[in-house]
Amino acid sequence: MIPQLLLEEINLGEKDAKDYYKKYGKEELESALAELRKSDQEILAAYPASRFSPAASAEAKPNIVSMDESAAEKGKPNIYARLNKARSFFYAAAAVLALALCAPVMVNSIKALGGSHSVRLKGSGRHQIRLYKQDGADAVLLKNGEAAKENDLVQITYIPGSYNYGVIFSVDGNGNITRHFPDASWQAEKLQKTGEEVPLSFSYELDDAPKYECFIFVASKNPFDFSTIESLDKKDFSVDFLKKGSYLPKDCDGSIFVLNKK
């Protein structure tokens, strides 16, 4: 199956289709791209840019959240357009609407599976990181330690507890580090205090890294810099090492959520 995210990246000119002919087949890939472009044209015809405004979109499609911070401000896992972990979207209004309508979404109804709490590495600030996986039209709360696979779409949320500043990142089975919050710096960002779990403003598609994907929420009552994480040797990374929390900055606590890769 060709990942939808890859199709959209090719369609937007961010990747070259020829690079993926061998993996997915030229005919199959070009056919999927043609279907995507046809769908885009149908949506643009139904929702012309002249009709698109925050008010108009809310009236026409009340469950769709625009690609700003409105979902995070509400502090609820509402509907999310699928966003690449490292991309920023500054498209024209009609293009943004097309992506929001075409992409897989996560919805308000949550099918809780239980046992979803992350494990605190130290401290008692009661902060948590949670993960939801897209399952059709639903966002399903995952269990810590649950199995996951390539192309699964997950949504990260956090509960700040008593802490004011935080960084969220992940480490995969290849030792690669991905920053999720904030998305442009290792300087801890102010945490939202909504009284509920706070979703990040984008979803995350798992890649083909083996063994595991560890998501870690580092939090403190005061601002901190976490750039030292990049100086660690990736050969030292393992689930056990990440759970020990020895890499955490002074006066910081950690909360970890592990997905086991199939």
XYZ file of C-alpha atoms in Angstrom:
262
model
C 0.000 0.000 0.000
C 1.352 3.422 -0.975
C 1.324 5.820 2.026
C -1.035 8.743 1.489
C 1.511 11.104 2.980
C 4.063 10.106 0.328
C 1.523 10.732 -2.442
C 0.814 14.220 -1.123
C 4.525 15.014 -0.814
C 5.071 13.969 -4.443
C 2.007 15.920 -5.523
C 3.351 19.022 -3.754
C 6.747 18.639 -5.451
C 8.573 17.788 -2.224
C 9.601 14.343 -3.475
C 10.223 12.837 -6.920
C 7.883 10.047 -8.010
C 10.691 8.372 -9.973
C 12.513 7.639 -6.722
C 9.651 5.356 -5.680
C 8.895 3.507 -8.948
C 11.025 0.537 -7.938
C 9.406 0.189 -4.512
C 5.747 0.658 -5.482
C 5.716 0.188 -9.264
C 5.523 3.010 -11.808
C 2.001 2.229 -13.013
C 0.577 1.831 -9.506
C 2.218 5.026 -8.238
C 1.176 7.174 -11.185
C -2.373 5.817 -10.959
C -2.557 6.698 -7.260
C -1.233 10.191 -7.982
C -3.832 10.677 -10.708
C -6.578 9.717 -8.254
C -5.230 12.161 -5.659
C -5.099 15.029 -8.182
C -8.608 14.234 -9.359
C -9.843 14.310 -5.775
C -8.078 17.648 -5.192
C -9.765 19.159 -8.242
C -13.182 17.940 -7.116
C -12.714 19.485 -3.675
C -11.425 22.768 -5.081
C -14.446 22.908 -7.367
C -16.788 22.258 -4.451
C -14.974 24.682 -2.117
C -13.541 27.563 -4.169
C -10.961 29.782 -2.475
C -13.279 32.785 -2.626
C -15.592 31.007 -0.189
C -12.882 29.997 2.240
C -12.481 31.935 5.466
C -12.308 30.799 9.098
C -15.996 31.608 9.524
C -17.075 30.036 6.242
C -15.117 26.834 6.847
C -16.563 26.449 10.322
C -20.074 26.840 8.935
C -19.541 24.467 6.041
C -17.639 21.802 7.975
C -18.080 22.340 11.726
C -15.917 19.394 12.799
C -12.822 20.355 10.826
C -10.112 22.230 12.701
C -8.034 24.680 10.677
C -4.268 24.124 10.655
C -3.474 26.586 13.401
C -3.422 26.291 17.173
C -7.183 26.126 17.695
C -7.174 22.424 18.514
C -4.323 22.800 20.964
C -6.026 25.776 22.604
C -9.115 23.694 23.207
C -6.975 20.944 24.670
C -8.975 18.146 23.034
C -8.077 15.468 20.470
C -10.323 16.981 17.810
C -10.046 16.331 14.059
C -6.502 16.655 12.711
C -5.253 16.948 9.184
C -2.248 14.663 8.732
C 0.915 16.709 8.904
C 4.461 15.588 8.308
C 6.487 15.846 11.513
C 8.994 18.297 10.025
C 6.874 20.379 7.694
C 5.131 23.733 7.988
C 2.042 24.424 5.904
C 1.684 27.921 4.457
C -0.494 27.155 1.428
C -3.274 29.233 -0.071
C -6.623 28.882 1.690
C -8.126 26.570 -0.909
C -5.118 24.265 -0.837
C -5.227 24.080 2.939
C -8.893 23.145 2.805
C -8.169 20.461 0.209
C -5.514 18.877 2.414
C -7.758 18.986 5.454
C -10.584 17.249 3.627
C -8.480 14.671 1.803
C -6.233 13.567 4.606
C -7.069 10.858 7.146
C -8.480 12.440 10.313
C -8.760 11.856 14.024
C -12.133 12.494 15.583
C -13.641 13.403 18.940
C -14.865 9.909 19.806
C -12.100 8.124 21.711
C -12.112 4.362 22.211
C -10.088 4.066 25.408
C -8.286 0.756 25.766
C -7.021 1.303 29.308
C -3.494 1.016 30.637
C -2.474 4.025 28.612
C -0.483 5.928 31.232
C 3.107 6.763 30.426
C 5.824 5.803 32.902
C 7.431 8.574 34.944
C 11.222 8.435 34.910
C 11.499 10.375 38.166
C 9.766 13.103 40.121
C 6.153 13.438 41.197
C 4.836 16.180 38.975
C 2.137 13.851 37.598
C 2.849 14.818 33.995
C 1.996 12.344 31.249
C 2.398 11.775 27.541
C -0.341 9.866 25.693
C -0.607 8.479 22.179
C -3.650 7.913 19.977
C -3.664 5.907 16.763
C -5.935 6.569 13.809
C -8.279 3.618 13.348
C -10.622 4.410 10.471
C -12.645 7.417 11.633
C -11.625 7.003 15.270
C -8.686 8.040 17.407
C -7.909 5.095 19.687
C -6.021 5.583 22.930
C -2.952 3.324 22.914
C -1.502 1.276 25.740
C 2.066 1.918 26.799
C 4.122 -0.899 25.275
C 1.570 -1.661 22.561
C 2.667 -2.877 19.137
C 2.741 -0.505 16.162
C 3.909 -0.678 12.562
C 5.194 1.448 9.696
C 2.689 4.019 8.370
C 0.575 4.001 11.544
C -0.627 7.557 12.171
C -0.349 8.624 15.799
C -1.352 11.748 17.674
C 0.677 12.886 20.682
C -0.978 14.595 23.650
C 0.404 15.678 27.000
C -0.813 16.418 30.512
C 1.493 19.021 32.133
C 0.766 18.195 35.764
C 2.540 20.723 37.977
C 5.135 21.646 35.352
C 5.344 24.830 33.272
C 7.854 24.062 30.495
C 8.468 21.023 28.349
C 10.095 19.266 25.401
C 8.686 16.194 23.638
C 10.881 14.032 21.422
C 11.143 10.448 20.228
C 13.939 7.964 19.624
C 13.503 5.033 17.231
C 15.199 1.655 16.964
C 17.885 3.123 14.689
C 18.851 5.671 17.340
C 17.359 8.574 15.387
C 16.016 11.490 17.424
C 12.920 13.395 16.314
C 11.795 16.566 18.056
C 8.003 16.982 18.309
C 7.514 19.901 20.725
C 8.628 22.526 20.109
C 9.257 21.816 16.431
C 12.060 24.303 15.774
C 14.218 24.382 18.908
C 15.428 22.414 21.915
C 14.476 25.332 24.148
C 11.619 24.150 26.365
C 8.283 25.693 25.460
C 5.584 26.946 27.790
C 3.042 24.201 28.499
C -0.668 24.805 28.189
C -2.710 24.521 31.355
C -6.202 23.640 30.162
C -7.194 21.136 32.821
C -7.282 18.456 30.089
C -4.746 16.655 27.932
C -3.287 18.918 25.248
C -2.785 17.587 21.698
C 0.171 18.672 19.585
C -0.798 20.543 16.441
C 0.184 17.726 14.060
C 0.048 13.970 13.747
C 3.058 11.684 13.261
C 3.435 8.847 10.762
C 5.670 5.997 11.907
C 8.507 5.048 9.566
C 10.193 1.699 9.016
C 12.615 1.941 11.955
C 12.870 -1.427 13.747
C 12.230 -2.601 17.328
C 10.693 0.420 19.030
C 9.708 4.078 19.061
C 10.086 5.805 22.442
C 8.236 9.078 23.017
C 9.578 11.128 25.930
C 8.074 14.186 27.609
C 10.710 16.177 29.535
C 9.225 18.771 31.869
C 10.290 21.315 34.470
C 8.870 24.212 36.440
C 11.495 26.495 34.893
C 12.795 27.097 31.339
C 15.562 24.742 30.181
C 17.621 23.814 27.138
C 17.685 20.188 25.980
C 20.127 20.436 23.064
C 22.564 18.159 24.928
C 20.461 15.185 23.773
C 21.964 15.565 20.293
C 25.501 15.075 21.613
C 24.770 11.555 22.864
C 26.052 8.603 20.865
C 23.105 6.899 19.160
C 24.769 3.550 19.873
C 23.964 4.110 23.554
C 20.248 4.383 22.935
C 18.024 1.528 24.030
C 14.650 1.300 25.741
C 16.372 0.545 29.055
C 18.711 3.520 28.697
C 15.857 5.866 27.823
C 13.830 4.636 30.803
C 16.666 5.358 33.237
C 16.496 9.079 32.463
C 20.174 9.763 33.171
C 20.244 12.130 30.175
C 17.615 14.473 31.635
C 18.757 18.031 32.471
C 18.994 19.143 36.085
C 15.623 19.846 37.742
C 13.759 18.110 34.915
C 11.501 15.073 35.102
C 10.617 12.680 32.309
C 7.621 10.635 31.206
C 8.091 7.892 28.604
C 5.744 6.040 26.242
C 7.054 3.055 24.279
C 5.637 1.593 21.079
C 7.027 -1.796 20.064
C 7.522 -2.012 16.304
C 6.173 -5.066 14.489
